[in-house]
Coordinates of C-alpha atoms in Angstrom, one line a residue:
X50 CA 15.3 -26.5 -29.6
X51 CA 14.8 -28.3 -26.0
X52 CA 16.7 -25.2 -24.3
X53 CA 14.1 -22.6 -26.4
X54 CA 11.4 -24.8 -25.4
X55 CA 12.2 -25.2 -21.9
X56 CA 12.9 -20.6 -21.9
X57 CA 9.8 -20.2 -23.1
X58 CA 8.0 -22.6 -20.6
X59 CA 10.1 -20.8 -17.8
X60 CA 9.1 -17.3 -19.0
X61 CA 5.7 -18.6 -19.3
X62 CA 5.4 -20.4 -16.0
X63 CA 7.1 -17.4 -14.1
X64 CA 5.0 -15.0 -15.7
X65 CA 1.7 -16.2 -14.5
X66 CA 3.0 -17.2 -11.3
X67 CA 3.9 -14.0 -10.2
X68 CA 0.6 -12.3 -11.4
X69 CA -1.6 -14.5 -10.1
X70 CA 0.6 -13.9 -6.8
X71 CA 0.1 -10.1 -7.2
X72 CA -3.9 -10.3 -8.1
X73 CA -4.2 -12.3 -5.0
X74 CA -2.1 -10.6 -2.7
X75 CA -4.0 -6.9 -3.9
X76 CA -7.5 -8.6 -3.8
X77 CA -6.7 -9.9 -0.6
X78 CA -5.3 -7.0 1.2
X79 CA -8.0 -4.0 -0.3
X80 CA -11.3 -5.3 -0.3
X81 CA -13.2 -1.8 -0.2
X82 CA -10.4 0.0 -2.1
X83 CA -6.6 0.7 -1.4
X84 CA -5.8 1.2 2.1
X85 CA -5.1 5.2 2.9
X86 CA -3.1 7.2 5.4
X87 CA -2.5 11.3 5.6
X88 CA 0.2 10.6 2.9
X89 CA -2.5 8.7 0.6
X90 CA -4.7 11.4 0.8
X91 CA -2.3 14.0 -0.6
X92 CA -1.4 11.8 -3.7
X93 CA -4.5 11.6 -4.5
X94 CA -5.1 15.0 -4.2
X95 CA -2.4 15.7 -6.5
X96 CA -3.0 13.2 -8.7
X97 CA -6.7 14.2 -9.1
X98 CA -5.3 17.5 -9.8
X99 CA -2.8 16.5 -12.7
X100 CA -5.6 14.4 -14.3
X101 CA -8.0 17.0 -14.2
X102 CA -5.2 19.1 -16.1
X103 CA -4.6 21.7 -13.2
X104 CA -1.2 20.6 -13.0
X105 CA 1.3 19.9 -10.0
X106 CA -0.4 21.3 -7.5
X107 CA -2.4 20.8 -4.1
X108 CA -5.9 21.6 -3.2
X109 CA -5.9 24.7 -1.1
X110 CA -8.8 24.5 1.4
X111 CA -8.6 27.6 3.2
X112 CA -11.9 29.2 4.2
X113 CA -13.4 31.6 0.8
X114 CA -16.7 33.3 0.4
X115 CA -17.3 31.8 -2.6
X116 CA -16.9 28.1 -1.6
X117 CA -14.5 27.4 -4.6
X118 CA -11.6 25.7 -4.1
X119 CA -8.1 27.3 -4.7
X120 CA -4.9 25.5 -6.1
X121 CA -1.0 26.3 -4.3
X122 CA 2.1 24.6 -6.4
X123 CA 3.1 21.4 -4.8
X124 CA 7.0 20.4 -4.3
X125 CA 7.2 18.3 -0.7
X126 CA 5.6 15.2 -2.7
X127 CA 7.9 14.1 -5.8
X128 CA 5.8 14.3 -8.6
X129 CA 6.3 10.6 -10.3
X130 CA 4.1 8.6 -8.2
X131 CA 0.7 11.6 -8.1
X132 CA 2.0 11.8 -11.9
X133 CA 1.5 7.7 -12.0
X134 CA -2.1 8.2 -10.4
X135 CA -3.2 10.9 -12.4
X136 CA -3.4 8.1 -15.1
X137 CA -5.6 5.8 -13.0
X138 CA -7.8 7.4 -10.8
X139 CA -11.0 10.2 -11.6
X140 CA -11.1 11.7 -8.4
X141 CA -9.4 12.2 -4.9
X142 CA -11.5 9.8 -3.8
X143 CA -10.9 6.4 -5.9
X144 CA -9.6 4.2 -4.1
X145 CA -10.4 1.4 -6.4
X146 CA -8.6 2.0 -9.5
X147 CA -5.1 2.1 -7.7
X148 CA -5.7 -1.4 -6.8
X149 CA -4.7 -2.2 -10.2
X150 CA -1.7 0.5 -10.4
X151 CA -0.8 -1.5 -7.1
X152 CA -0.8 -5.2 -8.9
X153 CA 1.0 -3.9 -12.2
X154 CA 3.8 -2.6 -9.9
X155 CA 4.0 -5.7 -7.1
X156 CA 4.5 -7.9 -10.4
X157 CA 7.3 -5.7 -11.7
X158 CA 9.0 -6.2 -8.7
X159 CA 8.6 -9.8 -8.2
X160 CA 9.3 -10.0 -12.2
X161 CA 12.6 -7.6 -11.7
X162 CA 13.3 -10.2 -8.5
X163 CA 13.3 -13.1 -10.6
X164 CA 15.6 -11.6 -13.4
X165 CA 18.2 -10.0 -11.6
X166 CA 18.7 -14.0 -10.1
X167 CA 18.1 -15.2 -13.4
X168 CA 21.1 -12.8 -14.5
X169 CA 22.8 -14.1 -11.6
X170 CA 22.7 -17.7 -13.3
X171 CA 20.6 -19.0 -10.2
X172 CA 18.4 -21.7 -11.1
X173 CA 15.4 -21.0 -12.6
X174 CA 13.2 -22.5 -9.7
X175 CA 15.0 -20.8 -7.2
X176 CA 15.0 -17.8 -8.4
X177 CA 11.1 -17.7 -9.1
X178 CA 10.8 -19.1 -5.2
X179 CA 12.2 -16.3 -4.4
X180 CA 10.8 -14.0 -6.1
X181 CA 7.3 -15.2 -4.8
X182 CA 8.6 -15.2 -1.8
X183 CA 9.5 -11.9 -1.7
X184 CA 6.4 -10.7 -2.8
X185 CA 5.1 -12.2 0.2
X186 CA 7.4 -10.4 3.4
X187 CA 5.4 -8.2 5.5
X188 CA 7.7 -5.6 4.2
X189 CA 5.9 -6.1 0.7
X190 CA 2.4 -6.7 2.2
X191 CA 2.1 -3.5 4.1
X192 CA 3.1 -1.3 1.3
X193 CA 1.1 -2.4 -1.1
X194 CA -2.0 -2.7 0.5
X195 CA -1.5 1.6 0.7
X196 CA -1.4 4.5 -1.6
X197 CA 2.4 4.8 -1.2
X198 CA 5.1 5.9 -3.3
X199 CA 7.2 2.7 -2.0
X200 CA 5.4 1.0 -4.3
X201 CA 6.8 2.8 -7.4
X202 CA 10.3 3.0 -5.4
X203 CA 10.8 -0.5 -4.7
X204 CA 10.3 -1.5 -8.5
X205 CA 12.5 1.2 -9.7
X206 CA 15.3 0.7 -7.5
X207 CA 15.1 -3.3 -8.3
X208 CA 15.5 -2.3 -12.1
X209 CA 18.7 -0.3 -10.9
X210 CA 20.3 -3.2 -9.4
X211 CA 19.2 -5.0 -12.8
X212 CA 20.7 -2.7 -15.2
X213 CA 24.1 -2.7 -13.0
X214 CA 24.0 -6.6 -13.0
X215 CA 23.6 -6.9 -16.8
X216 CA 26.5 -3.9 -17.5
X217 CA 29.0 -5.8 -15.1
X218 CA 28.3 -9.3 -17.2
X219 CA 29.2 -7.2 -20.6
X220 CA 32.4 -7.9 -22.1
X221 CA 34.7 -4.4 -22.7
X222 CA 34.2 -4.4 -26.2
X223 CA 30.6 -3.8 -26.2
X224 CA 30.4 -0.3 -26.3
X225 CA 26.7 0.7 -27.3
X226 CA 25.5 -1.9 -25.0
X227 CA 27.3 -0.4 -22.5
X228 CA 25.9 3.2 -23.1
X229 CA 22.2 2.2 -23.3
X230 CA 22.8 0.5 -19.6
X231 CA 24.0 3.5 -18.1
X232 CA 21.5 5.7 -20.3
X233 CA 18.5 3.5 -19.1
X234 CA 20.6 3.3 -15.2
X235 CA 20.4 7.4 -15.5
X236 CA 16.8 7.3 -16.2
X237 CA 16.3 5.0 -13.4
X238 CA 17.9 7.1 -11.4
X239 CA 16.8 10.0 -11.7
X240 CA 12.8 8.6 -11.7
X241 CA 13.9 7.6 -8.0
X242 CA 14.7 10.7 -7.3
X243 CA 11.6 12.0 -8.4
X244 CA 9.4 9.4 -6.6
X245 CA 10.7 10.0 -3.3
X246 CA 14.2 12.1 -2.6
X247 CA 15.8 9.7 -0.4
X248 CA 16.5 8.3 -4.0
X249 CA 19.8 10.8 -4.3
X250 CA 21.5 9.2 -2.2
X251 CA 22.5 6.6 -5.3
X252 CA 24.4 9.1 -7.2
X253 CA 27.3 6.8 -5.3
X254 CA 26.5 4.0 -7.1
X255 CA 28.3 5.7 -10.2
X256 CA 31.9 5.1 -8.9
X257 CA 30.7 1.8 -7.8
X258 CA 29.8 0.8 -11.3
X259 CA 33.4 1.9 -12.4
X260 CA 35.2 0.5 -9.6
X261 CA 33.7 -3.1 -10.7
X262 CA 34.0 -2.3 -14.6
X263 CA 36.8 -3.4 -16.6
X264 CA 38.2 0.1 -15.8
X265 CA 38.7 0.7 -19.7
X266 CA 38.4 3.9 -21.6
X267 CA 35.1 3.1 -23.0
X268 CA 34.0 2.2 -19.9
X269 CA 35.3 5.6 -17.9
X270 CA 33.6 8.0 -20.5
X271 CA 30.0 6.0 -20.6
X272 CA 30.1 6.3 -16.5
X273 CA 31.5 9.8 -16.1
X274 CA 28.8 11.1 -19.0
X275 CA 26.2 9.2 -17.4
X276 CA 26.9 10.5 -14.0
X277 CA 27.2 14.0 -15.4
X278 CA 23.8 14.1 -17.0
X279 CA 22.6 12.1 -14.1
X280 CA 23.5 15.1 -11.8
X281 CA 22.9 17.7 -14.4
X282 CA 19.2 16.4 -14.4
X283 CA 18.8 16.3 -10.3
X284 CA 20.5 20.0 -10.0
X285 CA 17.8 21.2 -12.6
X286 CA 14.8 19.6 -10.3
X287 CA 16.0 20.4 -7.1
X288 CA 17.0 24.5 -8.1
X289 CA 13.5 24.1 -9.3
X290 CA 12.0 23.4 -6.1
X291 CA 14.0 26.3 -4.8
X292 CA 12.6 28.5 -7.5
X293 CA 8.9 27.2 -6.3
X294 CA 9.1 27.0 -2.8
X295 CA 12.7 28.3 -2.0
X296 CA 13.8 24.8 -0.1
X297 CA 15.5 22.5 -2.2
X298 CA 13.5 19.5 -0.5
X299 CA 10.1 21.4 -1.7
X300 CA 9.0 22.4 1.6
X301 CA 10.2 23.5 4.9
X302 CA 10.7 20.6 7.4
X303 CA 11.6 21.2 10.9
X304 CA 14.5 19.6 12.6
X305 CA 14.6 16.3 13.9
X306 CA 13.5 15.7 17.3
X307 CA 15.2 12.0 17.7
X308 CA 19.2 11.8 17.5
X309 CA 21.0 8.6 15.7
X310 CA 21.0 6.2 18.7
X311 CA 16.6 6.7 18.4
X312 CA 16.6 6.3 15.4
X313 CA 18.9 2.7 15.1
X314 CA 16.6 2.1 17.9
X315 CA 13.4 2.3 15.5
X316 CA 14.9 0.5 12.9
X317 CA 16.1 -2.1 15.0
X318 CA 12.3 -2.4 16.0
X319 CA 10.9 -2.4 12.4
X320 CA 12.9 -5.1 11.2
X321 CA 12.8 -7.5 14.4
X322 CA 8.3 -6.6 13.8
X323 CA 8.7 -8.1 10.1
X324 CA 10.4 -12.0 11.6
X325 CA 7.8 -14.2 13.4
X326 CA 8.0 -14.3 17.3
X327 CA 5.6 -17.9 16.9
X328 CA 7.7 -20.9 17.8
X329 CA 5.2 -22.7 14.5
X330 CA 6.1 -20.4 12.3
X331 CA 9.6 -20.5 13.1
X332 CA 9.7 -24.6 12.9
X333 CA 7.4 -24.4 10.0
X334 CA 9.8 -22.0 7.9
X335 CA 12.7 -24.3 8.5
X336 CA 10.4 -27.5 7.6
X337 CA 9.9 -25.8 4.4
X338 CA 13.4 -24.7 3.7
X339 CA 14.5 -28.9 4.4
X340 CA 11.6 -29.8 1.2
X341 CA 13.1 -27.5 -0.8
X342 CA 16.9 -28.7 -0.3
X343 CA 15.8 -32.0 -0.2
X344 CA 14.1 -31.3 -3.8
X345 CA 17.2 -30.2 -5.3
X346 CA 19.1 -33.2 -4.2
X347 CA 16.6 -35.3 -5.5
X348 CA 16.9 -34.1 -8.6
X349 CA 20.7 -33.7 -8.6
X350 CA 20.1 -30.0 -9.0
X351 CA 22.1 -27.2 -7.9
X352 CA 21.4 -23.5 -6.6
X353 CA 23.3 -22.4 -9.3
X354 CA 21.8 -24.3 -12.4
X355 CA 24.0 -26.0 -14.8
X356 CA 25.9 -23.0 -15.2
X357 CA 29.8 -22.7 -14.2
X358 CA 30.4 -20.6 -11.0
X359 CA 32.0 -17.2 -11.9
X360 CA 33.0 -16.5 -8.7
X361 CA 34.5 -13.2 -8.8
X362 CA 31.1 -11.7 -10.7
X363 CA 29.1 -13.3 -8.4
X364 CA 31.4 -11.0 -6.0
X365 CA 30.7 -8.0 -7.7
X366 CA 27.0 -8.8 -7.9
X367 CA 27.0 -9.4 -3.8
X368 CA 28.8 -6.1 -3.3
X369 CA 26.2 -4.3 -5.6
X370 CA 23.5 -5.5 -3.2
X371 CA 25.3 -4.8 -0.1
X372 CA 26.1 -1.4 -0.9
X373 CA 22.7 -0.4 -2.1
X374 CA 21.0 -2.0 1.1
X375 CA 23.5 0.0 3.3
X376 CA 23.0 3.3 1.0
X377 CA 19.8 3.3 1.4
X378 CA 19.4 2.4 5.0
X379 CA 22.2 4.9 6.1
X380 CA 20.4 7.6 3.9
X381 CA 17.5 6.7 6.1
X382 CA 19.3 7.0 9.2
X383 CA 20.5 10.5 8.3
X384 CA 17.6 12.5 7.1
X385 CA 15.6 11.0 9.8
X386 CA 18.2 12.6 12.2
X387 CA 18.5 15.7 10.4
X388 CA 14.7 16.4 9.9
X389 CA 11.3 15.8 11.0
X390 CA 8.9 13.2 9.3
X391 CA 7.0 10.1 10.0
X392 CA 9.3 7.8 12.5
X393 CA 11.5 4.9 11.3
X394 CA 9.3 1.7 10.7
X395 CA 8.4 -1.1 8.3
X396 CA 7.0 1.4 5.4
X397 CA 10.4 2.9 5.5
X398 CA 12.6 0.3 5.6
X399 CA 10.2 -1.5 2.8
X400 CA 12.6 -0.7 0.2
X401 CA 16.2 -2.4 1.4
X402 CA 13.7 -5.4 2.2
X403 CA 13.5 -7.3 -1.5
X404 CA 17.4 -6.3 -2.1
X405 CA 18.6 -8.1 1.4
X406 CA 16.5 -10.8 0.0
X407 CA 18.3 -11.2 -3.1
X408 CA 21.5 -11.1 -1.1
X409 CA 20.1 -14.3 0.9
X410 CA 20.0 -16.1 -2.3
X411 CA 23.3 -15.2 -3.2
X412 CA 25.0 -16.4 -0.1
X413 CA 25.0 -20.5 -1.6
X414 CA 26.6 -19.6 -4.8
X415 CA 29.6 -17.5 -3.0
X416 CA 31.3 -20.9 -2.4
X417 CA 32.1 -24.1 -5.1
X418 CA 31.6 -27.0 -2.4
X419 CA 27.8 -28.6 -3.3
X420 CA 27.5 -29.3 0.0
X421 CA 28.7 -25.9 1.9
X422 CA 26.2 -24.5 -1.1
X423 CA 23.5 -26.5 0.3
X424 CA 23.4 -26.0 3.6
X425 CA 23.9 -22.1 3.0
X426 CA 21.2 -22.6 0.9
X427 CA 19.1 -24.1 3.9
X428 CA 19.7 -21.6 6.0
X429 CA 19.2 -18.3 3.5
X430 CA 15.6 -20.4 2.4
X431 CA 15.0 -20.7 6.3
X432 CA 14.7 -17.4 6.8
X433 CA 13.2 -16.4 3.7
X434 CA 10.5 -18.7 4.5
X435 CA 10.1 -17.0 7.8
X436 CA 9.4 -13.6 6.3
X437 CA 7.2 -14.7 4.2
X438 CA 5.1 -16.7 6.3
X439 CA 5.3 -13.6 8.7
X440 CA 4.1 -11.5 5.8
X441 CA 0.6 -14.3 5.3
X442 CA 0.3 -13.7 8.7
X443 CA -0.3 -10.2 8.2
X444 CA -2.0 -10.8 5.1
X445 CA -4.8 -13.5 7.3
X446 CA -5.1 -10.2 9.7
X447 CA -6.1 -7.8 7.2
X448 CA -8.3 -9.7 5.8
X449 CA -9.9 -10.2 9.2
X450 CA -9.6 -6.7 10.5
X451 CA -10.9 -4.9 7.5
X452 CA -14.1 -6.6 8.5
X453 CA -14.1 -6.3 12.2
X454 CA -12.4 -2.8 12.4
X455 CA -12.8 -1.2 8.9
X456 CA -9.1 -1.0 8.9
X457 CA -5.9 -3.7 7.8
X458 CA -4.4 -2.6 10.8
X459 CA -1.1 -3.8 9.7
X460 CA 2.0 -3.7 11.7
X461 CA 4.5 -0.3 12.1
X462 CA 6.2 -1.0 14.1
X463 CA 6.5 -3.5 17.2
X464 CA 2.3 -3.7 18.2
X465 CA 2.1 -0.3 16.6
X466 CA 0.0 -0.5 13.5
X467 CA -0.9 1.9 10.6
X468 CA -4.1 4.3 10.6
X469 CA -6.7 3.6 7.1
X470 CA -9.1 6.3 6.0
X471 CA -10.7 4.0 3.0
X472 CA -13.4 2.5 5.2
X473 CA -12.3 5.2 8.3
X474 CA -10.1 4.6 10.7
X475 CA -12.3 5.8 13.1
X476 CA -15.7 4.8 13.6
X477 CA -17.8 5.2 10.7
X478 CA -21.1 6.1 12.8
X479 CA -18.9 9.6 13.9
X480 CA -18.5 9.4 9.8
X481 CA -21.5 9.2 9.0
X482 CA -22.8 11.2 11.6
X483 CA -21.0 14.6 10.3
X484 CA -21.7 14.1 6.8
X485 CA -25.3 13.4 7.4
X486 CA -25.2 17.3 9.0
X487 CA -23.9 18.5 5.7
X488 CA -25.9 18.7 3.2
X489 CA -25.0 18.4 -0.7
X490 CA -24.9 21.8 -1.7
X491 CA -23.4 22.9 2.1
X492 CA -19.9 22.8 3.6
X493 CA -17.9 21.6 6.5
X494 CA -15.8 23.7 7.9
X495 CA -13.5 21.5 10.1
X496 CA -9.0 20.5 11.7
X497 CA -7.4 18.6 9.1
X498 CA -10.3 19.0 5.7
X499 CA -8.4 17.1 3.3
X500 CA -8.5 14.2 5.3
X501 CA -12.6 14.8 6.0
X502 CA -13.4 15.7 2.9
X503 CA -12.1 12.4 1.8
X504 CA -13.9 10.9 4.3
X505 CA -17.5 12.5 3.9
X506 CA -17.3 13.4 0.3
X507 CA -18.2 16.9 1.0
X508 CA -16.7 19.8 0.2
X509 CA -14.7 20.7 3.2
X510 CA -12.5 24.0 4.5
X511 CA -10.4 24.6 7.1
X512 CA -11.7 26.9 10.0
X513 CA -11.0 30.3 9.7
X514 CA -7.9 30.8 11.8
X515 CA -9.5 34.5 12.3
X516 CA -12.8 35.3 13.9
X517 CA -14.5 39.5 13.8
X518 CA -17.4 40.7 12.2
X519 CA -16.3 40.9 8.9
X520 CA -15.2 36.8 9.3
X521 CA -18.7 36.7 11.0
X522 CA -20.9 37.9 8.1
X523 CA -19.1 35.6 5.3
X524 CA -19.5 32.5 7.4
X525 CA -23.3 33.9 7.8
X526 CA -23.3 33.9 3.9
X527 CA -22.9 30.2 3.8
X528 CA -25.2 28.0 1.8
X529 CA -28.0 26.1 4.1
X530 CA -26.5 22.5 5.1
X531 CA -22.9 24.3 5.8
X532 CA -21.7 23.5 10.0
X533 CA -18.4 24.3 11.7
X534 CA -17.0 21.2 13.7
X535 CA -15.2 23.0 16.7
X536 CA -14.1 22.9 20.5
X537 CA -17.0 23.7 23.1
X538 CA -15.0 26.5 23.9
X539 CA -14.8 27.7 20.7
X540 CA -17.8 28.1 20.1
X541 CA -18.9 29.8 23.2
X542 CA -16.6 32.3 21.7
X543 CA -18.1 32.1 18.2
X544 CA -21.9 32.6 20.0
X545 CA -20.5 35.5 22.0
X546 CA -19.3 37.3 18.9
X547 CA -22.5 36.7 17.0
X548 CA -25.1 37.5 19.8
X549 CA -23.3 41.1 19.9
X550 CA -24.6 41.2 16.4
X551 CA -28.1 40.4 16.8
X552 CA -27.6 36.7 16.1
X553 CA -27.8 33.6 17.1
X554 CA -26.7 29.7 16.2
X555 CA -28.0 26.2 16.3
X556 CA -25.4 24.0 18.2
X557 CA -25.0 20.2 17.7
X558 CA -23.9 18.1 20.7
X559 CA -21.2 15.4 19.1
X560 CA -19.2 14.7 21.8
X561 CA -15.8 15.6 22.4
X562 CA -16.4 18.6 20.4
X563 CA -19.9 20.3 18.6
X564 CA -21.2 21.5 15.2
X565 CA -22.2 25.0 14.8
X566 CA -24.9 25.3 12.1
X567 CA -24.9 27.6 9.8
X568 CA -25.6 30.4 8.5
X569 CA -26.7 31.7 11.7
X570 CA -30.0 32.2 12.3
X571 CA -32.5 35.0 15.1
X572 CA -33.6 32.0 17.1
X573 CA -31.3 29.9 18.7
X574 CA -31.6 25.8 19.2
X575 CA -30.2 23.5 20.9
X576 CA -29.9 19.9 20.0
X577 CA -28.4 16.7 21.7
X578 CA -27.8 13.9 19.9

């Protein structure tokens, strides 16, 4: 009865730990609304799109008379995490409801944390410290304070590691067991797939699972069936991108402009940015890691609990986290030199983060000797400590540049940090400034509208990649409000073609470039502002 008790108040006790952790962390790090980069911007597009029932697709803002909005089929962004949003948000623009998609899925992965150590017999205590912990790397902090897929990846990729953990503790003659692991592993799977493609790249885990398996016969036909419908499932989704869009990937992607050595480079630099470089924090994580040791003798505890050390599972456990760190990192490391996309940095390497974690708290049960598992145990907590207390120091400057700079302006990589377009990245009077030209029922024409009309809340086209006279009279046909944001020289153009026709435009002075009212009008004005 004591050891229910006790389950329960563990369960309990962990539970509201972690979400508390979570609602804190979220309500800390998106005051005004999740955070939002270019990649933000197009889930929620997409995710608008599927709630509104239009389906997989992407808002296609290319320049129509009528002002209506056109829809093209959508393949470069998995569909699991828009399809995730689509049941949260009510527009492109809400920003606020992911904050609570963002703390349901930072508590699954602190949860998934705690029990794959749990699984691991750690002790209990240990293992939620960890887990908290965890949740607190800048790793962790960045990604959740955006509207990323990472934050559905990083969840699903800790329940892999959890289903593998609790298959390899099965004994041989637990058949059914066995096959709803590798059926729920499969569905894992292939949802990692589908929230970000990278997520392929664990199809390797398959023979892993057998090579650490009894090696039975049961055990051969569960892992080859599951790999085969695993595979059967990822052939069907990927030759149905090529159907779409006639690239397996979903889109065209042009070829890498960094070889391997830049690319080690970056990732070198992204996971030096996430330790502290303070001398403090650095003293102060070790300080912590001696209180917690310290506690543990204290109480004649152990890092493993009262359980017996099972050496050569805890083995197979550590491999299992080795090789999906390295799978995923070297997956990294190869697309990233094979194609073009955003450069290696802290968002990318997000994911390996929480597993090489894990791995640090396996390192003291690896050996028998209390003491040697101790002072393992100091180090791995040293470190841990560091991270995190990295990670509150980025949490203390978001919450301190959201309200000088309207931005969390966390960290990329090295003194690189992130852009934000949820209070505007760049400066709100420019915002405002635009919007305030466009009036309700006009439209901006503008580089880039996705990203304005997120911003202004208007409805927003691309320029017309093609100026002549017939171009000339549907842009005249424009509801009153409407402006084109161009290049001075652009428009000089643009007022050369239309004076030939007997008209003329108002021009607004904003700087760097101007705002061409429209429609045209017969008398032409002038106005700085």
């Amino acid at each position: 009865m004591t050891d229910i008790k006790s389950s329960i108040g563990f369960h309990i006790v962990s539970i509201m730990t972690l979400l508390l952790i979570a609602v804190f962390l979220i309500q800390a790090l998106t005051p005004y609304g999740s955070a939002t980069s270019p990649d933000s911007i197009s889930y929620l597009d997409i995710g608008s799109n599927l709630s509104n029932g239009k389906g997989l697709v992407t808002t296609n803002l290319a320049f129509d008379t009528a002002g209506t909005s056109s829809y093209s089929p959508q393949r470069l962004w998995p569909p699991a995490y828009p399809a995730l949003l689509s049941c949260f948000i009510k527009n492109s623009f809400d920003v606020e409801r992911v904050r609570f998609l963002s703390v349901i899925l930072l508590f699954f992965s602190g949860t998934i944390s705690l029990l794959i150590l749990r699984t691991a017999q750690i002790d209990w205590l240990i293992s939620l410290l960890f887990a908290v912990l965890t949740m607190l790397t800048l790793p962790m902090v960045l990604i959740y304070t955006y509207i990323w897929s990472e934050t559905l990846f990083v969840p699903i990729l800790l329940g892999m590691v959890l289903v593998i953990f609790k298959y390899l503790r099965l004994p041989s003659d637990k058949v059914l067991q066995k096959s709803i692991f590798i059926g729920l592993f499969v569905a894992l799977g292939f949802t990692l797939v589908l929230t970000r493609y990278i997520g392929v790249a664990m199809i390797l885990l398959f023979p892993l699972i057998y090579a650490l398996s009894s090696k039975d016969h049961f055990d051969r036909i569960i892992i080859f069936c599951g790999l085969l419908v695993y595979t059967l499932f990822v052939v069907l989704f990927l030759a149905d991108n090529y159907r779409v869009t006639e690239n397996i990937s979903g889109g065209t992607r042009s070829p890498s402009s960094l070889g391997l050595e830049d690319n080690l480079i970056h990732m070198t630099e992204a996971f030096m940015t996430i330790l502290p470089t303070s001398l403090i924090s650095i003293v102060l994580g070790i300080i912590l890691a001696c209180i917690v040791i310290f506690g543990i003798v204290a109480t004649k505890g152990s890092w493993a609990g009262e359980s017996q050390p099972d050496i050569a599972l805890r083995l197979k456990y550590a491999l299992v986290l080795i090789s999906v760190t390295m799978l995923y990192l070297v997956a990294l490391l190869a697309m990233r030199t094979h194609s073009s996309f955003d450069q290696i940095d802290v968002r990318l390497i997000a994911p390996a983060v929480p597993i090489i974690v894990l791995m640090l708290a396996f390192f003291p049960v690896m050996v028998t000797s209390r003491v040697a598992s101790l002072s393992i145990g100091l180090v791995s907590l040293s470190l841990l400590s560091m991270l995190a207390l990295q990670g509150l120091n980025g949490v203390t400057s978001a919450i301190i540049n959201w309200e000088e700079s309207g931005s969390p302006a966390l960290p990329m990589r090295g003194n690189i940090t992130f852009n934000n377009f949820t209070a505007g990245n760049q400066e709100r009077a420019a915002v405002e400034l635009i919007r305030s030209l466009v009036e309700t029922e006009g439209y901006l024409f503008i580089e880039r509208p996705l990203i304005w009309r997120f911003l202004t809340r208007r409805d927003t086209f691309s320029r017309p990649s093609i100026l002549d006279t017939k171009m000339i009279d549907r842009l005249n046909g424009m509801p009153n409000g409407s402006i084109i944001i161009t290049s001075l020289a652009e428009a000089q153009r643009i007022y050369s073609m239309i004076e030939a026709v007997g008209l003329q435009m108002e021009i607004v002075n904003l700087g760097d470039v101007v705002g061409i009212r429209l429609p045209f009008s017969d008398k032409g004005q002038i106005i700085d502002l």
